[in-house]
Short mmCIF file of C-alpha atoms and ligand atoms in Angstrom, two decimals:
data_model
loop_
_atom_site.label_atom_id
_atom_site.label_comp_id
_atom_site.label_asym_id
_atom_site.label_seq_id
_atom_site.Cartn_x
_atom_site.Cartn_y
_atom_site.Cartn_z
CA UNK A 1 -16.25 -17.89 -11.25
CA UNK A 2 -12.89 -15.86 -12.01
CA UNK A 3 -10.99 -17.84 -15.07
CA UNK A 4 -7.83 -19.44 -13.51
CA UNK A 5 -5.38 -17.07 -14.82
CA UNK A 6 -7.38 -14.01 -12.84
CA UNK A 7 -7.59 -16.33 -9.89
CA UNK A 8 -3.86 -16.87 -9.42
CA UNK A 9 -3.04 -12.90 -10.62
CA UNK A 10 -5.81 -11.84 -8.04
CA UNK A 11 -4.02 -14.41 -5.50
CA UNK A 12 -0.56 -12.75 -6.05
CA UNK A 13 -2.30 -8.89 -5.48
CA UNK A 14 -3.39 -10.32 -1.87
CA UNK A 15 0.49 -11.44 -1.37
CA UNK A 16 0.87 -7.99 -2.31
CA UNK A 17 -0.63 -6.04 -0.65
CA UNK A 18 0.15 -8.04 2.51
CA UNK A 19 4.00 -7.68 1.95
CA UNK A 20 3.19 -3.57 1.66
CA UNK A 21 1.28 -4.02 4.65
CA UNK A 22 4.16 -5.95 6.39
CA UNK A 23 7.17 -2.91 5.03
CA UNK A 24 4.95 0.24 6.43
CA UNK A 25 4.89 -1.83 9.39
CA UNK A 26 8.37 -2.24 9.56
CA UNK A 27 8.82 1.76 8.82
CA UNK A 28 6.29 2.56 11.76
CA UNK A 29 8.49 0.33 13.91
CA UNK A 30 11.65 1.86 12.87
CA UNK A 31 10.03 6.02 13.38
CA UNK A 32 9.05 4.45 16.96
CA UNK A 33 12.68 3.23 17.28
CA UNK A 34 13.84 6.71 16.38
CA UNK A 35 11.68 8.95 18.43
CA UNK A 36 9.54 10.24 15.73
CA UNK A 37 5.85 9.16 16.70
CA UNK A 38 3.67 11.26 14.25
CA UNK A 39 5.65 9.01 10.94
CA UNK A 40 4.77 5.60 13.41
CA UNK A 41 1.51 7.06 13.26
CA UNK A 42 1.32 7.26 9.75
CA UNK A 43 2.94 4.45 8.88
CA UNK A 44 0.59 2.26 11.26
CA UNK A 45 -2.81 3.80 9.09
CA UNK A 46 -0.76 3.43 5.74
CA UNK A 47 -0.60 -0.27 7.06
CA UNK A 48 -3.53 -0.81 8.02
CA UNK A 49 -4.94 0.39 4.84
CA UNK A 50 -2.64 -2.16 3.02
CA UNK A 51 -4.77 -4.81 5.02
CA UNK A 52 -7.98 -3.48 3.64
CA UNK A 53 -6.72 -3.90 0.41
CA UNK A 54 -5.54 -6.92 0.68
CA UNK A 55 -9.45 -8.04 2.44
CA UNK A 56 -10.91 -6.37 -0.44
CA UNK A 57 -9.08 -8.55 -2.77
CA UNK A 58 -9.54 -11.42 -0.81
CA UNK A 59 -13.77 -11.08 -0.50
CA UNK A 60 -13.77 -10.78 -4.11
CA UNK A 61 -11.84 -13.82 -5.00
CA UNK A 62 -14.18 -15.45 -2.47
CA UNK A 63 -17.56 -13.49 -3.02
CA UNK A 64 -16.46 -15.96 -6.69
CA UNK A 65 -16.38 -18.49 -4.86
CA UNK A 66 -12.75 -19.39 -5.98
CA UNK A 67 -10.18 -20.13 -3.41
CA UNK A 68 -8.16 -17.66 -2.44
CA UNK A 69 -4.35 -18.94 -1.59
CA UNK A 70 -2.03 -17.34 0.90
CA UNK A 71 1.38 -17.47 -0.16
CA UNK A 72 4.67 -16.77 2.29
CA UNK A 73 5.00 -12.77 3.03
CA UNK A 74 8.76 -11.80 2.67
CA UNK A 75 10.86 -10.05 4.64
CA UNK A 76 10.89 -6.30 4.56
CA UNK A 77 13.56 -3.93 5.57
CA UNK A 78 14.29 -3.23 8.89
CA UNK A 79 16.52 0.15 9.26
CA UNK A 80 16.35 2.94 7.22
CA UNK A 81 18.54 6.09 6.52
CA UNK A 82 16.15 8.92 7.32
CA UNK A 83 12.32 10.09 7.39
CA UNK A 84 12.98 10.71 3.83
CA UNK A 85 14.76 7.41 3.16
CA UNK A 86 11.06 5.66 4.15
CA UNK A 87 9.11 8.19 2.26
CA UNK A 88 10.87 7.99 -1.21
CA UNK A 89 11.25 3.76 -0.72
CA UNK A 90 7.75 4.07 -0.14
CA UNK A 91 7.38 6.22 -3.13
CA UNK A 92 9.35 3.52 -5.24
CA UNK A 93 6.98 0.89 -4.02
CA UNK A 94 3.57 2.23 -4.74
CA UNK A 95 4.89 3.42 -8.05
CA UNK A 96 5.44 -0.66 -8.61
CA UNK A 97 2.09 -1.90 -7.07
CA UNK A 98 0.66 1.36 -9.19
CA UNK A 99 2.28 -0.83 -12.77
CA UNK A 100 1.08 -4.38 -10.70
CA UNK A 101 -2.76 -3.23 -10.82
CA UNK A 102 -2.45 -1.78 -14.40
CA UNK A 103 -1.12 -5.26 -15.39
CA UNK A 104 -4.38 -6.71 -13.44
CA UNK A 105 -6.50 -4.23 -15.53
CA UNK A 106 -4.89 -5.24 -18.82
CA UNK A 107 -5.48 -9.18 -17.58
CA UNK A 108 -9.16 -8.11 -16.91
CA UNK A 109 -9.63 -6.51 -20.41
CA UNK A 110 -7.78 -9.46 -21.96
CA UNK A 111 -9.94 -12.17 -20.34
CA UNK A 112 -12.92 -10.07 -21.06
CA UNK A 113 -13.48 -10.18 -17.25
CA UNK A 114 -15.65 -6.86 -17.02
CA UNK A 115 -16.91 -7.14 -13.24
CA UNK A 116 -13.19 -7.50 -13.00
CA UNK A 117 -12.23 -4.61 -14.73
CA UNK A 118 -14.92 -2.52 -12.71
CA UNK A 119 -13.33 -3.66 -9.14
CA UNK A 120 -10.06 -2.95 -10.35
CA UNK A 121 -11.15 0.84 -10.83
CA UNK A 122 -10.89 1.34 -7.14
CA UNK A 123 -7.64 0.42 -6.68
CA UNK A 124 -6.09 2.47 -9.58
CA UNK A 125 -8.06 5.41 -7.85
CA UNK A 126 -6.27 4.40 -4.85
CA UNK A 127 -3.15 4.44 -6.20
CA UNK A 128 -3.21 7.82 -7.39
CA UNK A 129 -3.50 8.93 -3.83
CA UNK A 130 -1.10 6.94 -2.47
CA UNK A 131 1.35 8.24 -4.84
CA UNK A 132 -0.03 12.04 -4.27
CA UNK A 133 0.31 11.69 -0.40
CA UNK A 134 4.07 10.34 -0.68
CA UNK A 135 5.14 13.28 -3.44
CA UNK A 136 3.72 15.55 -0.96
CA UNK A 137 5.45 14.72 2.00
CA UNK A 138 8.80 13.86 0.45
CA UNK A 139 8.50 17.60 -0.98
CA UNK A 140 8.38 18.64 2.47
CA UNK A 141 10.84 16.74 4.23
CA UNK A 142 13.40 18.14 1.10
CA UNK A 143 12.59 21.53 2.13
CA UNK A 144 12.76 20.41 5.52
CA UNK A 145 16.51 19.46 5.21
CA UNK A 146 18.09 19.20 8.28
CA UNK A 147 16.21 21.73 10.02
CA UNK A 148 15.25 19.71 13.44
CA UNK A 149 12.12 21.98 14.04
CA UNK A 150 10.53 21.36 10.91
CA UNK A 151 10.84 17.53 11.11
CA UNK A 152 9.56 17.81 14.34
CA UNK A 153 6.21 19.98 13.12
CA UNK A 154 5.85 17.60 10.03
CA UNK A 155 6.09 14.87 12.99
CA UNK A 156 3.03 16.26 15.07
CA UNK A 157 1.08 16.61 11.91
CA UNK A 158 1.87 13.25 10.79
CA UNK A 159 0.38 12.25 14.14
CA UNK A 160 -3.37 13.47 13.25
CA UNK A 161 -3.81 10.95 10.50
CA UNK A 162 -6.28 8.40 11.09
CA UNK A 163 -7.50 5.07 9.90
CA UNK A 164 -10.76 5.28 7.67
CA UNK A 165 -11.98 1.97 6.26
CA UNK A 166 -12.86 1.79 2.75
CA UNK A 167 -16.17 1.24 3.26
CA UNK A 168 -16.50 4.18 5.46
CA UNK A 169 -15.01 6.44 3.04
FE1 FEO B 1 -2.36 -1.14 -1.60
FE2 FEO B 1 -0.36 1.11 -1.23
O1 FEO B 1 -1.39 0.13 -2.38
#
């Protein structure tokens, strides 16, 4: 059994990671809306892997066998400015679910939860991806400007990414 406090913190993380599920959503909606289908494309893996994170969360709480709680999702934005606009609000958002798990390790060390702690490795891994990928591509769509050819080549190669479950990896 998780202690209560980890419970509820682990509850929120699943709210979470839903909600950054629900915004790349919402950006691979929007790149549809604008013609760019490679940044749908990423955008629909990015959420998807949101939704594993979230189910990874949410067997753990369970595998506990504590109850997990699903709390309301809220609403993400809907338009954005540019290709860049997504990429750096995505940017600011992992870099806030990046200081979220850190809080969740510092909870685990506190309530000397170690399988916690152990789990939570995988996501701080995680994060430093997540953040690598987005530094990456905003770097290129800065040096990409507003040159329509090079969005368009960042666009097909944006199209070749593909889901991989965690479990796969
Ligand atoms: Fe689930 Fe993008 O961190």
């Amino acid at each position: 059994m998780l202690s209560e406090k980890m419970r509820d913190a682990l509850n929120t993380q699943i709210n979470r990671e839903i909600y950054s599920a629900y915004l790349y959503l919402s950006m691979s909606a929007y790149s549809t809306y604008i013609g760019l289908k490679g940044f749908a494309n990423w955008f629909m893996v990015q959420y998807h892997e949101e939704m594993s994170h979230a189910m990874k969360l949410y067997d753990y709480v369970n595998d506990h066998g504590n109850h997990v709680r699903l709390m309301a999702i809220d609403e993400p934005p809907t338009v954005f400015e540019s290709p860049l606009d997504m990429f750096e609000k995505t940017l600011a958002h992992e870099k806030k679910v990046t200081a979220y798990i850190n809080e969740l390790v510092d909870l685990a060390i506190e309530e000397r939860d170690h399988a916690t702690g152990i789990f939570l490795q995988w996501f701080v891994t995680e994060q430093i991806e997540e953040e690598s990928n987005d530094n990456e591509i905003i770097a290129r769509l800065k040096l990409i400007g507003d040159d329509g050819n090079g969005l368009l080549m960042l666009d097909k190669e944006l199209a070749t990414r593909a889901f991989v479950p965690p479990a796969a990896e």
